[in-house]
Coordinates of C-alpha atoms and ligand atoms in Angstrom, one line a residue:
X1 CA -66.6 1.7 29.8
X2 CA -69.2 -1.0 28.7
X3 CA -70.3 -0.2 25.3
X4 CA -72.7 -2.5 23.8
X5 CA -74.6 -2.7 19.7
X6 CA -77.7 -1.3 20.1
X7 CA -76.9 1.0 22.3
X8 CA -77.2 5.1 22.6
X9 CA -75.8 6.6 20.0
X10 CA -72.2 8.0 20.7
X11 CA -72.8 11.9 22.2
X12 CA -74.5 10.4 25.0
X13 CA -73.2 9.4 28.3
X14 CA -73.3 5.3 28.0
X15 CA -74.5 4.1 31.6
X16 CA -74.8 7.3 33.2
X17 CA -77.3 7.9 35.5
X18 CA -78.8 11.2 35.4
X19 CA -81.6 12.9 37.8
X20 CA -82.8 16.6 36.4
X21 CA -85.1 18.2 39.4
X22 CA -86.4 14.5 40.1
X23 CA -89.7 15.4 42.4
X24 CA -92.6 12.8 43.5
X25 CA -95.3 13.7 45.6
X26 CA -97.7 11.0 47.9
X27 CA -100.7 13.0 48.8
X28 CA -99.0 15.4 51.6
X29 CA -96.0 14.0 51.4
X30 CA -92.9 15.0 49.4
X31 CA -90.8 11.6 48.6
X32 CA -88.1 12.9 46.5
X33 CA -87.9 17.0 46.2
X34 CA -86.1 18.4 43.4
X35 CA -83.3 15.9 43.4
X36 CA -80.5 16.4 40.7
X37 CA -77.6 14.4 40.1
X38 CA -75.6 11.9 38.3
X39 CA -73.9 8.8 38.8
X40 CA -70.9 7.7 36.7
X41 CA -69.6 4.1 35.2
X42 CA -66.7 3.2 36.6
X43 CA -67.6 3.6 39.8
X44 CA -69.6 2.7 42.9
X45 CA -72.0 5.3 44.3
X46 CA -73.0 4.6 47.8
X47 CA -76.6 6.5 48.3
X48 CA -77.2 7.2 51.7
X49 CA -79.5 8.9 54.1
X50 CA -82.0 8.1 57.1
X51 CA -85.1 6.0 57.3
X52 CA -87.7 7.7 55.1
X53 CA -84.8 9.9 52.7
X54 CA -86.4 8.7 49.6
X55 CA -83.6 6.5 48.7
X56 CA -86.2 3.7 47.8
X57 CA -88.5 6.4 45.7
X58 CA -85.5 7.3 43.9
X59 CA -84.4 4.1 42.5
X60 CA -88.1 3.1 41.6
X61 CA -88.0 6.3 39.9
X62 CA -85.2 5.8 38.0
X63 CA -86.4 1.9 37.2
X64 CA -89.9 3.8 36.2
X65 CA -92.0 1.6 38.4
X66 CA -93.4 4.9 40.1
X67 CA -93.9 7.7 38.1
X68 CA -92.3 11.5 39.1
X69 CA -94.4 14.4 39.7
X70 CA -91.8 16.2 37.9
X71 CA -88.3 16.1 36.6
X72 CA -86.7 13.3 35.1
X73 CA -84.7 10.6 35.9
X74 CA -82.1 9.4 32.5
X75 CA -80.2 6.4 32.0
X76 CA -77.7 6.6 29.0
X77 CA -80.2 9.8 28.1
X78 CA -83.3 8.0 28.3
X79 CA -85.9 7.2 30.5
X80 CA -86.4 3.7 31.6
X81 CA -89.2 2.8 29.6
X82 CA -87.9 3.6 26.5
X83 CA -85.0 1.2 26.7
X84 CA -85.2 -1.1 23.8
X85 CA -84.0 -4.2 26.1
X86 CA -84.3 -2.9 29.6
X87 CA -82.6 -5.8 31.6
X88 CA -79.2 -5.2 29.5
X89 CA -78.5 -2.0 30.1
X90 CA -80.2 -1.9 34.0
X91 CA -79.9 -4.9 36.4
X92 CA -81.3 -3.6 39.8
X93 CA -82.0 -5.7 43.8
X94 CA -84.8 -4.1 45.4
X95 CA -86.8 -5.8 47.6
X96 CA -85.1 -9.4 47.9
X97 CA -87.9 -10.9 49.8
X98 CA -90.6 -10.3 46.8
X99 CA -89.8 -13.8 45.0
X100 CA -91.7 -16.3 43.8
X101 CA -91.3 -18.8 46.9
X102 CA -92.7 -21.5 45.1
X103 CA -90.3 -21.8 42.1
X104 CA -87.1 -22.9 42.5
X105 CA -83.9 -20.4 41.8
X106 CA -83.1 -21.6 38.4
X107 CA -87.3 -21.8 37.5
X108 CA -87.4 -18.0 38.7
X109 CA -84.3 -16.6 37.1
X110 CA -85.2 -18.9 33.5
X111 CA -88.6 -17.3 33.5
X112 CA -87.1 -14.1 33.9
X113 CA -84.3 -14.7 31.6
X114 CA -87.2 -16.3 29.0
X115 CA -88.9 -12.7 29.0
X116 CA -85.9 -11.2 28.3
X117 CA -84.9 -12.8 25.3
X118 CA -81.8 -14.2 27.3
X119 CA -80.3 -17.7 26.7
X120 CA -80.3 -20.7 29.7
X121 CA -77.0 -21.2 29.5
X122 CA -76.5 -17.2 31.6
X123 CA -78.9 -18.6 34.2
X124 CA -76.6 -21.3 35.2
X125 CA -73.8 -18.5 34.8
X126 CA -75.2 -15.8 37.2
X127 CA -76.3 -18.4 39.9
X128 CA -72.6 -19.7 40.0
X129 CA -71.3 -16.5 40.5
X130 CA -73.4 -15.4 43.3
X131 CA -72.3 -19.1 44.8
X132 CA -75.9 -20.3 44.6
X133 CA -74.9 -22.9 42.1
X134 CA -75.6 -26.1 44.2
X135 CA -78.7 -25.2 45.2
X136 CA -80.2 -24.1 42.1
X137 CA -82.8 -26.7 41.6
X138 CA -84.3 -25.7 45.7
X139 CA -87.3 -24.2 46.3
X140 CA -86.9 -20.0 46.8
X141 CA -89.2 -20.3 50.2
X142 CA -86.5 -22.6 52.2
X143 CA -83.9 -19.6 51.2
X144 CA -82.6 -17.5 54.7
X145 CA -82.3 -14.0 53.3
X146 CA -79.4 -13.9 52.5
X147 CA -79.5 -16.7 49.7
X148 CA -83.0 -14.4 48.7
X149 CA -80.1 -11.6 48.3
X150 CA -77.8 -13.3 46.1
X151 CA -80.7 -14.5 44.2
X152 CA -82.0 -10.8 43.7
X153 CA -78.3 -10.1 42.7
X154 CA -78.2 -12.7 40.4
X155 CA -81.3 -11.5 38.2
X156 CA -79.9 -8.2 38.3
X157 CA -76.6 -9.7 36.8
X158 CA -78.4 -11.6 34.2
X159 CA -79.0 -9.6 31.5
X160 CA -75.2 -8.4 32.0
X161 CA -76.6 -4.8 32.6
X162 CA -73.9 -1.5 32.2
X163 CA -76.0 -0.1 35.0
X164 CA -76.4 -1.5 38.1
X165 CA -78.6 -0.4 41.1
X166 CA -78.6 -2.3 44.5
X167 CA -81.0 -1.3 47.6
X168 CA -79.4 -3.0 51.1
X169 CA -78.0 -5.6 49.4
X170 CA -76.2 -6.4 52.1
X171 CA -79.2 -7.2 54.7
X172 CA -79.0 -10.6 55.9
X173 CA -76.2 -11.6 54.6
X174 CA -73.0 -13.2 57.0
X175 CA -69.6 -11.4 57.3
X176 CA -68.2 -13.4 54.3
X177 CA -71.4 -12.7 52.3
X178 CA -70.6 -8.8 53.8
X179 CA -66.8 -9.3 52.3
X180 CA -68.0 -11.2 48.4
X181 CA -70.6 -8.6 48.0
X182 CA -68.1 -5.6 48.7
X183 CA -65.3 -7.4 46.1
X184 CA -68.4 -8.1 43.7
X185 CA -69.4 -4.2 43.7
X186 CA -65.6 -3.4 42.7
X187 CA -65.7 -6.0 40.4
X188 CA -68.6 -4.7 38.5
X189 CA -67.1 -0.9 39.0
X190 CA -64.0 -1.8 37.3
X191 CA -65.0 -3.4 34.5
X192 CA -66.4 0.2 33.8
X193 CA -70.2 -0.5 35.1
X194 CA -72.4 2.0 36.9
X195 CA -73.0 1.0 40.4
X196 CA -75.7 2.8 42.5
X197 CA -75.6 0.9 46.3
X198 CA -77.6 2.2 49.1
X199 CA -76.9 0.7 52.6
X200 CA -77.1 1.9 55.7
X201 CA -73.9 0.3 56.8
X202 CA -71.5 3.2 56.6
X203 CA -68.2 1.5 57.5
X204 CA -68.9 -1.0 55.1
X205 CA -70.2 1.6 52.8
X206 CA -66.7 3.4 53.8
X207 CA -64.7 -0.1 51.8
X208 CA -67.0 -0.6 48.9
X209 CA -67.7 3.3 47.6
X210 CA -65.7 5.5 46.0
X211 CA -68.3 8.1 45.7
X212 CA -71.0 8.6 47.9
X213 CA -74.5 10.9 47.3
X214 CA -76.4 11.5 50.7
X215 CA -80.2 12.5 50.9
X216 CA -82.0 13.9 53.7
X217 CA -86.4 14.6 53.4
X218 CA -86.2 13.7 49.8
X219 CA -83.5 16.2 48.9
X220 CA -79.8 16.3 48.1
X221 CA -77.3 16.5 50.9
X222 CA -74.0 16.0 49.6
X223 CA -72.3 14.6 46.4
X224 CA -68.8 13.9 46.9
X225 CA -66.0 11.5 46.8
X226 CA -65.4 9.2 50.2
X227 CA -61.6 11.1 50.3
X228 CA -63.4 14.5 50.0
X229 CA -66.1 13.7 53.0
X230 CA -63.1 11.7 55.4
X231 CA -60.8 14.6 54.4
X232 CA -63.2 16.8 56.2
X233 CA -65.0 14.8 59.0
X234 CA -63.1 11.7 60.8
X235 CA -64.6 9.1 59.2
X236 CA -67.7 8.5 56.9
X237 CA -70.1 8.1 59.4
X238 CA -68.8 11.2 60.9
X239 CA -69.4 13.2 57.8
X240 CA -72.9 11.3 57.3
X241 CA -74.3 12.2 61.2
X242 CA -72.9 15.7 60.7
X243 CA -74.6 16.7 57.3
X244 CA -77.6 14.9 57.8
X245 CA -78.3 15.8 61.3
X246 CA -82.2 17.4 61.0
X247 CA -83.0 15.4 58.7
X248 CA -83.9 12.3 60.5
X249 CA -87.6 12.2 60.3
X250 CA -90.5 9.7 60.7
X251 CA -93.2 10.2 57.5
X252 CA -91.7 12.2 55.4
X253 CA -91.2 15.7 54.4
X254 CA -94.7 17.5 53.7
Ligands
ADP1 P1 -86.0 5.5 52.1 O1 -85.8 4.4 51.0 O2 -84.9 6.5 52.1 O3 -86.2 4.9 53.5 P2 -88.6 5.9 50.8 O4 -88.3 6.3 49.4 O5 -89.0 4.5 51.1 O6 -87.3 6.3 51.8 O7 -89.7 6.8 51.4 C1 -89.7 8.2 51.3 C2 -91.0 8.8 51.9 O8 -92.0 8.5 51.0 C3 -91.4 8.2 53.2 O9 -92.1 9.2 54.0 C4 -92.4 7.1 52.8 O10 -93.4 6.9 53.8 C5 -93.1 7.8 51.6 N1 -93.5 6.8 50.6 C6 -92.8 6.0 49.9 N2 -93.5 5.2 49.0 C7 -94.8 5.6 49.2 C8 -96.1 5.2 48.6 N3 -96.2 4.3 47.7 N4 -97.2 5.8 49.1 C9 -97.1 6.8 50.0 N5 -96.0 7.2 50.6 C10 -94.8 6.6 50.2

């Protein structure tokens, strides 16, 4: 596990991820509905579930740049904003695209890293070991996507977080990109991190989780280990079609 000073006392659960009856309402319609559960270092959590699930709600909840209607969402038993030095203990990838396109990679990641109260030196680090180390000094808008992904991974990596969260990190990104991403997520799981990953790749999703939580209109489906969902269904995607068949919707529960 990745203990840190300044951390949580001990007695709490350092880099768990905790959701207690997590709801959040848009006008009519219901985003995330009474969603409870947790996500554990030491292991990567796929988070799965159709178009419009509230996977993406979710993990802005949990970041608290939405607010819930009700419930809570906890990381190390406390919410987001009262983390003393949010980007060390919660590195997340959201939306790749939104980047500064005028800054080069290093600019983006050393402002970032400047308002974090993190050195250079673990700007040159992180953009080395997401294999954007030669173009560094580019401009962000000649990036394809999938240098935009490893650049979004990268300023999630910088702050060395416990507790990472990833949204289709995978979009855009080449079979080998597919393969370093997968060994990355390990990586980070092994050395005792917290990995939330949502994808809508399931056979990938199959190779890189170990535990997978499934949502369907804004609401938990399943929360069980890959073995336990195989076990019972042929194969992930099997197990995903079956239990979240109904819930494929366009705009939301209401
Ligand atoms: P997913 O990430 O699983 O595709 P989202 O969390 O993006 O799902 O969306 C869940 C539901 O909430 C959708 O119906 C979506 O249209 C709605 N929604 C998400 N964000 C907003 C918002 N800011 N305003 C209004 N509706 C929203």
């Amino acid at each position: 596990m990745v203990r840190r000073a300044g951390g949580p006392p001990p007695g709490i659960l350092y880099g768990v991820i905790e959701l207690h009856h997590l709801t959040k309402r848009y006008g009519s319609t219901l985003a995330v509905h009474d969603l409870s559960f947790t996500v554990q270092p030491g292991h990567v959590t796929g988070f799965l579930g159709p178009n419009g699930a509230g996977k993406s709600t979710t993990l802005r909840l949990i970041l608290g740049l939405d607010a819930p209607t009700s419930g809570q969402a906890l990381v190390s038993g406390r919410r987001y904003a009262s983390l003393r030095r949010p980007m060390r203990e919660v590195g997340a990838l959201l939306d790749a695209g939104a980047v500064h396109g005028g800054r080069s990679a290093y600019d983006h990641l050393l402002c970032l890293a400047r308002t974090n109260d993190i050195g250079s030196r673990r700007v040159a680090e992180v953009l080395d070991q997401v294999g954007l180390g030669g173009v560094a000094r580019k401009r962000v808008s000649g990036f394809s996507l999938g240098m935009k992904q490893r650049l979004g991974i990268a300023a999630a990596l910088l702050g060395d977080p416990g507790v990472l969260m990833f949204d289709e990190p995978v979009n855009g990104l080449d079979p080998d990109g597919v393969r370093w991403i997968r060994e990355l997520m390990r990586s980070l799981a092994a050395q005792g991190r917290t990995i939330l990953l949502s994808s809508h790749l399931m056979s990938e999703m199959a190779l890189t989780a170990d535990r997978i939580v499934i949502v369907g209109r804004g609401r938990l489906v399943a929360e069980a280990t890959v073995t336990e969902l195989t076990a019972r269904h042929h194969s992930l995607e099997d197990a995903y079609l079956a239990l979240t068949a109904g819930s494929v919707q366009y705009g939301g529960a209401r």
